[in-house]
GROMACS .gro file of C-alpha atoms in nm:
model
  322
    1UNK     CA    1 -10.317   1.155   4.663
    2UNK     CA    2 -10.000   1.352   4.746
    3UNK     CA    3  -9.826   1.023   4.854
    4UNK     CA    4  -9.889   0.851   4.537
    5UNK     CA    5  -9.758   1.148   4.344
    6UNK     CA    6  -9.454   1.139   4.551
    7UNK     CA    7  -9.396   0.757   4.489
    8UNK     CA    8  -9.454   0.836   4.115
    9UNK     CA    9  -9.182   1.085   4.113
   10UNK     CA   10  -8.938   0.896   4.301
   11UNK     CA   11  -8.986   0.595   4.090
   12UNK     CA   12  -8.973   0.781   3.785
   13UNK     CA   13  -8.651   0.928   3.865
   14UNK     CA   14  -8.484   0.620   4.004
   15UNK     CA   15  -8.585   0.415   3.685
   16UNK     CA   16  -8.400   0.691   3.477
   17UNK     CA   17  -8.110   0.674   3.683
   18UNK     CA   18  -8.114   0.297   3.688
   19UNK     CA   19  -8.107   0.283   3.298
   20UNK     CA   20  -7.818   0.537   3.290
   21UNK     CA   21  -7.614   0.325   3.554
   22UNK     CA   22  -7.703   0.006   3.405
   23UNK     CA   23  -7.566   0.116   3.058
   24UNK     CA   24  -7.260   0.251   3.205
   25UNK     CA   25  -7.168  -0.055   3.433
   26UNK     CA   26  -7.292  -0.312   3.144
   27UNK     CA   27  -7.583  -0.487   3.350
   28UNK     CA   28  -7.706  -0.609   3.029
   29UNK     CA   29  -7.854  -0.924   2.893
   30UNK     CA   30  -7.719  -1.073   2.587
   31UNK     CA   31  -7.943  -1.273   2.344
   32UNK     CA   32  -7.860  -1.644   2.297
   33UNK     CA   33  -8.029  -1.906   2.097
   34UNK     CA   34  -8.314  -1.933   2.345
   35UNK     CA   35  -8.381  -1.587   2.388
   36UNK     CA   36  -8.673  -1.404   2.261
   37UNK     CA   37  -8.481  -1.080   2.199
   38UNK     CA   38  -8.220  -1.010   1.930
   39UNK     CA   39  -8.011  -0.720   2.066
   40UNK     CA   40  -7.832  -0.664   2.397
   41UNK     CA   41  -8.078  -0.498   2.646
   42UNK     CA   42  -8.042  -0.372   2.996
   43UNK     CA   43  -8.171  -0.605   3.267
   44UNK     CA   44  -8.265  -0.549   3.612
   45UNK     CA   45  -8.525  -0.274   3.555
   46UNK     CA   46  -8.760  -0.457   3.785
   47UNK     CA   47  -8.548  -0.319   4.059
   48UNK     CA   48  -8.858  -0.065   4.071
   49UNK     CA   49  -9.059  -0.338   4.231
   50UNK     CA   50  -8.890  -0.386   4.543
   51UNK     CA   51  -8.821  -0.026   4.557
   52UNK     CA   52  -9.212   0.036   4.563
   53UNK     CA   53  -9.206  -0.221   4.853
   54UNK     CA   54  -8.943  -0.029   5.051
   55UNK     CA   55  -9.151   0.304   4.979
   56UNK     CA   56  -9.454   0.134   5.099
   57UNK     CA   57  -9.290   0.014   5.415
   58UNK     CA   58  -9.130   0.364   5.489
   59UNK     CA   59  -9.461   0.558   5.432
   60UNK     CA   60  -9.703   0.324   5.589
   61UNK     CA   61  -9.569   0.277   5.958
   62UNK     CA   62  -9.346  -0.016   5.862
   63UNK     CA   63  -9.631  -0.266   5.802
   64UNK     CA   64  -9.553  -0.619   5.729
   65UNK     CA   65  -9.210  -0.639   5.857
   66UNK     CA   66  -9.144  -1.004   5.794
   67UNK     CA   67  -9.284  -0.995   5.431
   68UNK     CA   68  -9.068  -0.669   5.364
   69UNK     CA   69  -8.758  -0.837   5.504
   70UNK     CA   70  -8.801  -1.144   5.294
   71UNK     CA   71  -8.852  -0.960   4.974
   72UNK     CA   72  -8.545  -0.736   5.026
   73UNK     CA   73  -8.342  -1.024   5.115
   74UNK     CA   74  -8.426  -1.215   4.807
   75UNK     CA   75  -8.416  -0.888   4.599
   76UNK     CA   76  -8.078  -0.837   4.671
   77UNK     CA   77  -7.955  -1.203   4.584
   78UNK     CA   78  -8.170  -1.177   4.270
   79UNK     CA   79  -7.996  -0.845   4.162
   80UNK     CA   80  -7.647  -1.016   4.213
   81UNK     CA   81  -7.768  -1.299   4.020
   82UNK     CA   82  -7.864  -1.072   3.747
   83UNK     CA   83  -7.513  -0.937   3.773
   84UNK     CA   84  -7.281  -1.240   3.815
   85UNK     CA   85  -7.529  -1.549   3.760
   86UNK     CA   86  -7.534  -1.722   4.097
   87UNK     CA   87  -7.564  -2.082   4.133
   88UNK     CA   88  -7.916  -2.212   4.245
   89UNK     CA   89  -7.730  -2.367   4.544
   90UNK     CA   90  -7.692  -2.000   4.649
   91UNK     CA   91  -8.029  -1.882   4.561
   92UNK     CA   92  -8.263  -2.158   4.670
   93UNK     CA   93  -8.170  -2.110   5.068
   94UNK     CA   94  -8.254  -1.756   5.031
   95UNK     CA   95  -8.578  -1.808   4.848
   96UNK     CA   96  -8.682  -2.077   5.117
   97UNK     CA   97  -8.598  -1.836   5.398
   98UNK     CA   98  -8.792  -1.544   5.210
   99UNK     CA   99  -9.087  -1.772   5.170
  100UNK     CA  100  -9.066  -1.884   5.543
  101UNK     CA  101  -9.092  -1.523   5.645
  102UNK     CA  102  -9.388  -1.458   5.431
  103UNK     CA  103  -9.578  -1.748   5.566
  104UNK     CA  104  -9.500  -1.634   5.924
  105UNK     CA  105  -9.612  -1.286   5.835
  106UNK     CA  106  -9.948  -1.419   5.707
  107UNK     CA  107 -10.005  -1.639   6.047
  108UNK     CA  108  -9.981  -1.970   5.885
  109UNK     CA  109  -9.968  -2.218   6.163
  110UNK     CA  110  -9.630  -2.462   6.188
  111UNK     CA  111  -9.853  -2.766   6.244
  112UNK     CA  112  -9.918  -2.978   6.087
  113UNK     CA  113  -9.563  -2.945   5.993
  114UNK     CA  114  -9.590  -3.138   5.659
  115UNK     CA  115  -9.861  -2.882   5.545
  116UNK     CA  116  -9.627  -2.609   5.632
  117UNK     CA  117  -9.362  -2.763   5.441
  118UNK     CA  118  -9.580  -2.801   5.142
  119UNK     CA  119  -9.644  -2.421   5.149
  120UNK     CA  120  -9.288  -2.356   5.167
  121UNK     CA  121  -9.226  -2.558   4.841
  122UNK     CA  122  -9.547  -2.436   4.694
  123UNK     CA  123  -9.403  -2.066   4.755
  124UNK     CA  124  -9.073  -2.127   4.598
  125UNK     CA  125  -9.271  -2.272   4.287
  126UNK     CA  126  -9.487  -1.967   4.251
  127UNK     CA  127  -9.205  -1.709   4.284
  128UNK     CA  128  -8.981  -1.911   4.030
  129UNK     CA  129  -9.298  -1.962   3.796
  130UNK     CA  130  -9.282  -1.575   3.770
  131UNK     CA  131  -8.910  -1.610   3.691
  132UNK     CA  132  -8.947  -1.849   3.420
  133UNK     CA  133  -9.238  -1.669   3.265
  134UNK     CA  134  -9.036  -1.362   3.214
  135UNK     CA  135  -8.955  -1.434   2.866
  136UNK     CA  136  -9.103  -1.173   2.624
  137UNK     CA  137  -9.155  -0.776   2.622
  138UNK     CA  138  -9.447  -0.698   2.836
  139UNK     CA  139  -9.565  -1.029   2.990
  140UNK     CA  140  -9.414  -0.961   3.344
  141UNK     CA  141  -9.558  -0.602   3.341
  142UNK     CA  142  -9.899  -0.668   3.181
  143UNK     CA  143  -9.983  -0.985   3.365
  144UNK     CA  144  -9.870  -0.848   3.689
  145UNK     CA  145 -10.092  -0.584   3.678
  146UNK     CA  146 -10.383  -0.794   3.567
  147UNK     CA  147 -10.319  -1.016   3.882
  148UNK     CA  148 -10.274  -0.698   4.132
  149UNK     CA  149 -10.591  -0.555   3.995
  150UNK     CA  150 -10.772  -0.879   4.082
  151UNK     CA  151 -10.641  -0.869   4.444
  152UNK     CA  152 -10.733  -0.488   4.449
  153UNK     CA  153 -11.066  -0.541   4.351
  154UNK     CA  154 -11.132  -0.807   4.616
  155UNK     CA  155 -10.955  -0.605   4.868
  156UNK     CA  156 -11.195  -0.324   4.817
  157UNK     CA  157 -11.465  -0.549   4.947
  158UNK     CA  158 -11.282  -0.721   5.206
  159UNK     CA  159 -11.024  -0.460   5.338
  160UNK     CA  160 -10.788  -0.747   5.435
  161UNK     CA  161 -10.452  -0.551   5.375
  162UNK     CA  162 -10.356  -0.194   5.343
  163UNK     CA  163 -10.439  -0.130   4.963
  164UNK     CA  164 -10.114   0.117   4.919
  165UNK     CA  165  -9.900  -0.197   4.896
  166UNK     CA  166 -10.113  -0.287   4.570
  167UNK     CA  167 -10.104   0.079   4.449
  168UNK     CA  168  -9.733   0.145   4.506
  169UNK     CA  169  -9.671  -0.177   4.325
  170UNK     CA  170  -9.911  -0.094   4.030
  171UNK     CA  171  -9.735   0.240   3.984
  172UNK     CA  172  -9.400   0.078   3.952
  173UNK     CA  173  -9.530  -0.154   3.721
  174UNK     CA  174  -9.674   0.138   3.502
  175UNK     CA  175  -9.337   0.298   3.504
  176UNK     CA  176  -9.148  -0.012   3.419
  177UNK     CA  177  -9.399  -0.061   3.120
  178UNK     CA  178  -9.292   0.272   2.974
  179UNK     CA  179  -8.955   0.109   2.919
  180UNK     CA  180  -9.068  -0.248   2.869
  181UNK     CA  181  -9.391  -0.255   2.693
  182UNK     CA  182  -9.203  -0.179   2.345
  183UNK     CA  183  -9.130  -0.381   2.021
  184UNK     CA  184  -8.765  -0.299   2.142
  185UNK     CA  185  -8.753  -0.283   2.511
  186UNK     CA  186  -8.499  -0.057   2.701
  187UNK     CA  187  -8.468  -0.289   2.978
  188UNK     CA  188  -8.595  -0.626   3.113
  189UNK     CA  189  -8.737  -0.675   3.456
  190UNK     CA  190  -8.451  -0.934   3.544
  191UNK     CA  191  -8.442  -1.176   3.820
  192UNK     CA  192  -8.499  -0.903   4.057
  193UNK     CA  193  -8.809  -0.794   3.905
  194UNK     CA  194  -8.978  -1.137   3.830
  195UNK     CA  195  -8.861  -1.254   4.175
  196UNK     CA  196  -8.982  -0.953   4.386
  197UNK     CA  197  -9.316  -0.937   4.184
  198UNK     CA  198  -9.367  -1.325   4.244
  199UNK     CA  199  -9.297  -1.270   4.623
  200UNK     CA  200  -9.565  -0.993   4.642
  201UNK     CA  201  -9.819  -1.200   4.462
  202UNK     CA  202  -9.738  -1.505   4.675
  203UNK     CA  203  -9.800  -1.302   4.998
  204UNK     CA  204 -10.130  -1.160   4.877
  205UNK     CA  205 -10.256  -1.485   4.741
  206UNK     CA  206 -10.164  -1.656   5.080
  207UNK     CA  207 -10.313  -1.381   5.295
  208UNK     CA  208 -10.644  -1.369   5.082
  209UNK     CA  209 -10.667  -1.740   5.059
  210UNK     CA  210 -10.590  -1.799   5.443
  211UNK     CA  211 -10.859  -1.517   5.565
  212UNK     CA  212 -11.094  -1.568   5.311
  213UNK     CA  213 -11.083  -1.956   5.322
  214UNK     CA  214 -11.146  -1.945   4.936
  215UNK     CA  215 -10.952  -2.174   4.682
  216UNK     CA  216 -11.056  -1.961   4.400
  217UNK     CA  217 -10.821  -1.682   4.503
  218UNK     CA  218 -10.565  -1.937   4.347
  219UNK     CA  219 -10.713  -1.900   4.015
  220UNK     CA  220 -10.566  -1.526   4.028
  221UNK     CA  221 -10.226  -1.664   3.857
  222UNK     CA  222 -10.414  -1.946   3.682
  223UNK     CA  223 -10.282  -1.844   3.297
  224UNK     CA  224  -9.942  -1.851   3.439
  225UNK     CA  225  -9.995  -2.168   3.644
  226UNK     CA  226 -10.146  -2.356   3.342
  227UNK     CA  227  -9.854  -2.246   3.119
  228UNK     CA  228  -9.569  -2.305   3.373
  229UNK     CA  229  -9.718  -2.623   3.527
  230UNK     CA  230  -9.792  -2.810   3.199
  231UNK     CA  231  -9.447  -2.698   3.050
  232UNK     CA  232  -9.283  -2.825   3.355
  233UNK     CA  233  -9.460  -3.180   3.318
  234UNK     CA  234  -9.379  -3.183   2.955
  235UNK     CA  235  -9.001  -3.128   3.002
  236UNK     CA  236  -8.994  -3.370   3.323
  237UNK     CA  237  -9.177  -3.655   3.158
  238UNK     CA  238  -9.138  -3.634   2.779
  239UNK     CA  239  -8.822  -3.440   2.677
  240UNK     CA  240  -8.608  -3.534   3.002
  241UNK     CA  241  -8.457  -3.202   2.998
  242UNK     CA  242  -8.350  -3.051   3.333
  243UNK     CA  243  -8.618  -2.803   3.438
  244UNK     CA  244  -8.348  -2.569   3.564
  245UNK     CA  245  -8.206  -2.529   3.192
  246UNK     CA  246  -8.323  -2.242   2.959
  247UNK     CA  247  -8.572  -2.368   2.692
  248UNK     CA  248  -8.856  -2.243   2.449
  249UNK     CA  249  -9.148  -2.490   2.549
  250UNK     CA  250  -9.375  -2.241   2.701
  251UNK     CA  251  -9.699  -2.168   2.499
  252UNK     CA  252  -9.608  -1.794   2.494
  253UNK     CA  253  -9.286  -1.874   2.337
  254UNK     CA  254  -9.429  -2.090   2.079
  255UNK     CA  255  -9.694  -1.805   2.008
  256UNK     CA  256  -9.404  -1.582   1.916
  257UNK     CA  257  -9.176  -1.841   1.732
  258UNK     CA  258  -9.431  -2.030   1.546
  259UNK     CA  259  -9.764  -1.815   1.522
  260UNK     CA  260  -9.552  -1.515   1.460
  261UNK     CA  261  -9.743  -1.301   1.710
  262UNK     CA  262  -9.567  -0.998   1.855
  263UNK     CA  263  -9.440  -1.007   2.188
  264UNK     CA  264  -9.700  -0.750   2.336
  265UNK     CA  265  -9.978  -0.921   2.145
  266UNK     CA  266  -9.887  -1.235   2.330
  267UNK     CA  267  -9.844  -1.040   2.649
  268UNK     CA  268 -10.173  -0.863   2.609
  269UNK     CA  269 -10.385  -1.209   2.545
  270UNK     CA  270 -10.231  -1.363   2.870
  271UNK     CA  271 -10.323  -1.036   3.072
  272UNK     CA  272 -10.682  -0.999   2.917
  273UNK     CA  273 -10.761  -1.375   2.996
  274UNK     CA  274 -10.645  -1.343   3.339
  275UNK     CA  275 -10.880  -1.040   3.382
  276UNK     CA  276 -11.173  -1.211   3.264
  277UNK     CA  277 -11.111  -1.490   3.517
  278UNK     CA  278 -11.067  -1.237   3.784
  279UNK     CA  279 -11.399  -1.102   3.725
  280UNK     CA  280 -11.545  -1.440   3.758
  281UNK     CA  281 -11.340  -1.513   4.091
  282UNK     CA  282 -11.479  -1.159   4.222
  283UNK     CA  283 -11.852  -1.266   4.143
  284UNK     CA  284 -11.804  -1.620   4.305
  285UNK     CA  285 -11.540  -1.628   4.576
  286UNK     CA  286 -11.815  -1.572   4.842
  287UNK     CA  287 -12.002  -1.880   4.737
  288UNK     CA  288 -12.046  -2.197   4.949
  289UNK     CA  289 -11.713  -2.400   4.960
  290UNK     CA  290 -11.852  -2.680   4.750
  291UNK     CA  291 -11.963  -2.461   4.459
  292UNK     CA  292 -11.617  -2.274   4.472
  293UNK     CA  293 -11.436  -2.637   4.444
  294UNK     CA  294 -11.655  -2.713   4.124
  295UNK     CA  295 -11.565  -2.392   3.977
  296UNK     CA  296 -11.200  -2.432   4.057
  297UNK     CA  297 -11.161  -2.777   3.931
  298UNK     CA  298 -11.351  -2.697   3.604
  299UNK     CA  299 -11.139  -2.413   3.539
  300UNK     CA  300 -10.823  -2.616   3.611
  301UNK     CA  301 -10.936  -2.893   3.367
  302UNK     CA  302 -11.030  -2.642   3.108
  303UNK     CA  303 -10.698  -2.480   3.086
  304UNK     CA  304 -10.506  -2.811   3.092
  305UNK     CA  305 -10.717  -2.900   2.776
  306UNK     CA  306 -10.648  -2.561   2.625
  307UNK     CA  307 -10.279  -2.602   2.681
  308UNK     CA  308 -10.277  -2.938   2.531
  309UNK     CA  309 -10.474  -2.844   2.244
  310UNK     CA  310 -10.222  -2.514   2.190
  311UNK     CA  311  -9.928  -2.711   2.225
  312UNK     CA  312 -10.026  -2.992   1.959
  313UNK     CA  313 -10.137  -2.733   1.712
  314UNK     CA  314  -9.834  -2.506   1.745
  315UNK     CA  315  -9.603  -2.819   1.744
  316UNK     CA  316  -9.749  -2.966   1.420
  317UNK     CA  317  -9.738  -2.589   1.273
  318UNK     CA  318  -9.375  -2.580   1.356
  319UNK     CA  319  -9.304  -2.928   1.173
  320UNK     CA  320  -9.505  -2.799   0.864
  321UNK     CA  321  -9.313  -2.495   0.846
  322UNK     CA  322  -8.989  -2.728   0.838
   0.00000   0.00000   0.00000
């Protein structure tokens, strides 16, 4: 408990220090026509997430060194991207290396090679999913808390990893929330925050899936996955837009723009839906594999249909509003 209090104090102090330094050195996000915010806001507040992982590494006998190395490497690149806006040609190789280190840490075998390559690409997709979904106040913090609580609940049963990794990260998310869970946020997570938390969740997801042999673990990010995956398909095959360009096609963006819901309302809805799914996963992840696959496919199809329904309804509302 004393260590948790120390972590809390360190992260509180560093969050305040970062806010002051970011204002001084103008590490800021300027709104544009695709932004959900209307005023200049400090970015990079998610630096607290890799710092929490550093504290875990130092206070817990340097556990998970390859995971730690990958997260720190990609966090440095992501923070530079927050400041200078780096090309994807620079970011992508570092993301691949970081994901490789996570897979090595988990113990994923290199053979068959094509399966390992699939995991590499899948990992990059998960990490960037968290980056793309970081578009409104509260969503990264609230949703990440809901996902980590799901992992923590299962870990209480299984004891697969050192739970301090999850707890330190939850502390960082709560402190981040103090600055971000507002109508007018004091700072955003930035690429460093969304990428770092995406790396953490990918590590936990791979670790739990690999050692529990349960496909249901993947559903711990189904709400983000449904929004991101369906939006990607829509942009790729219907709008013909570059998937790397900023846009406002995500359901969470349309709920803000067309339904006039507040940022925090939308963020809370996403988090609450995921928590409900987490409870279902916790009750079923030890069932026989065939039953798990039935649940898995059923939920995937349900979320696809829900996305299509919401997308059509919100698009019609936008048209009717002129």
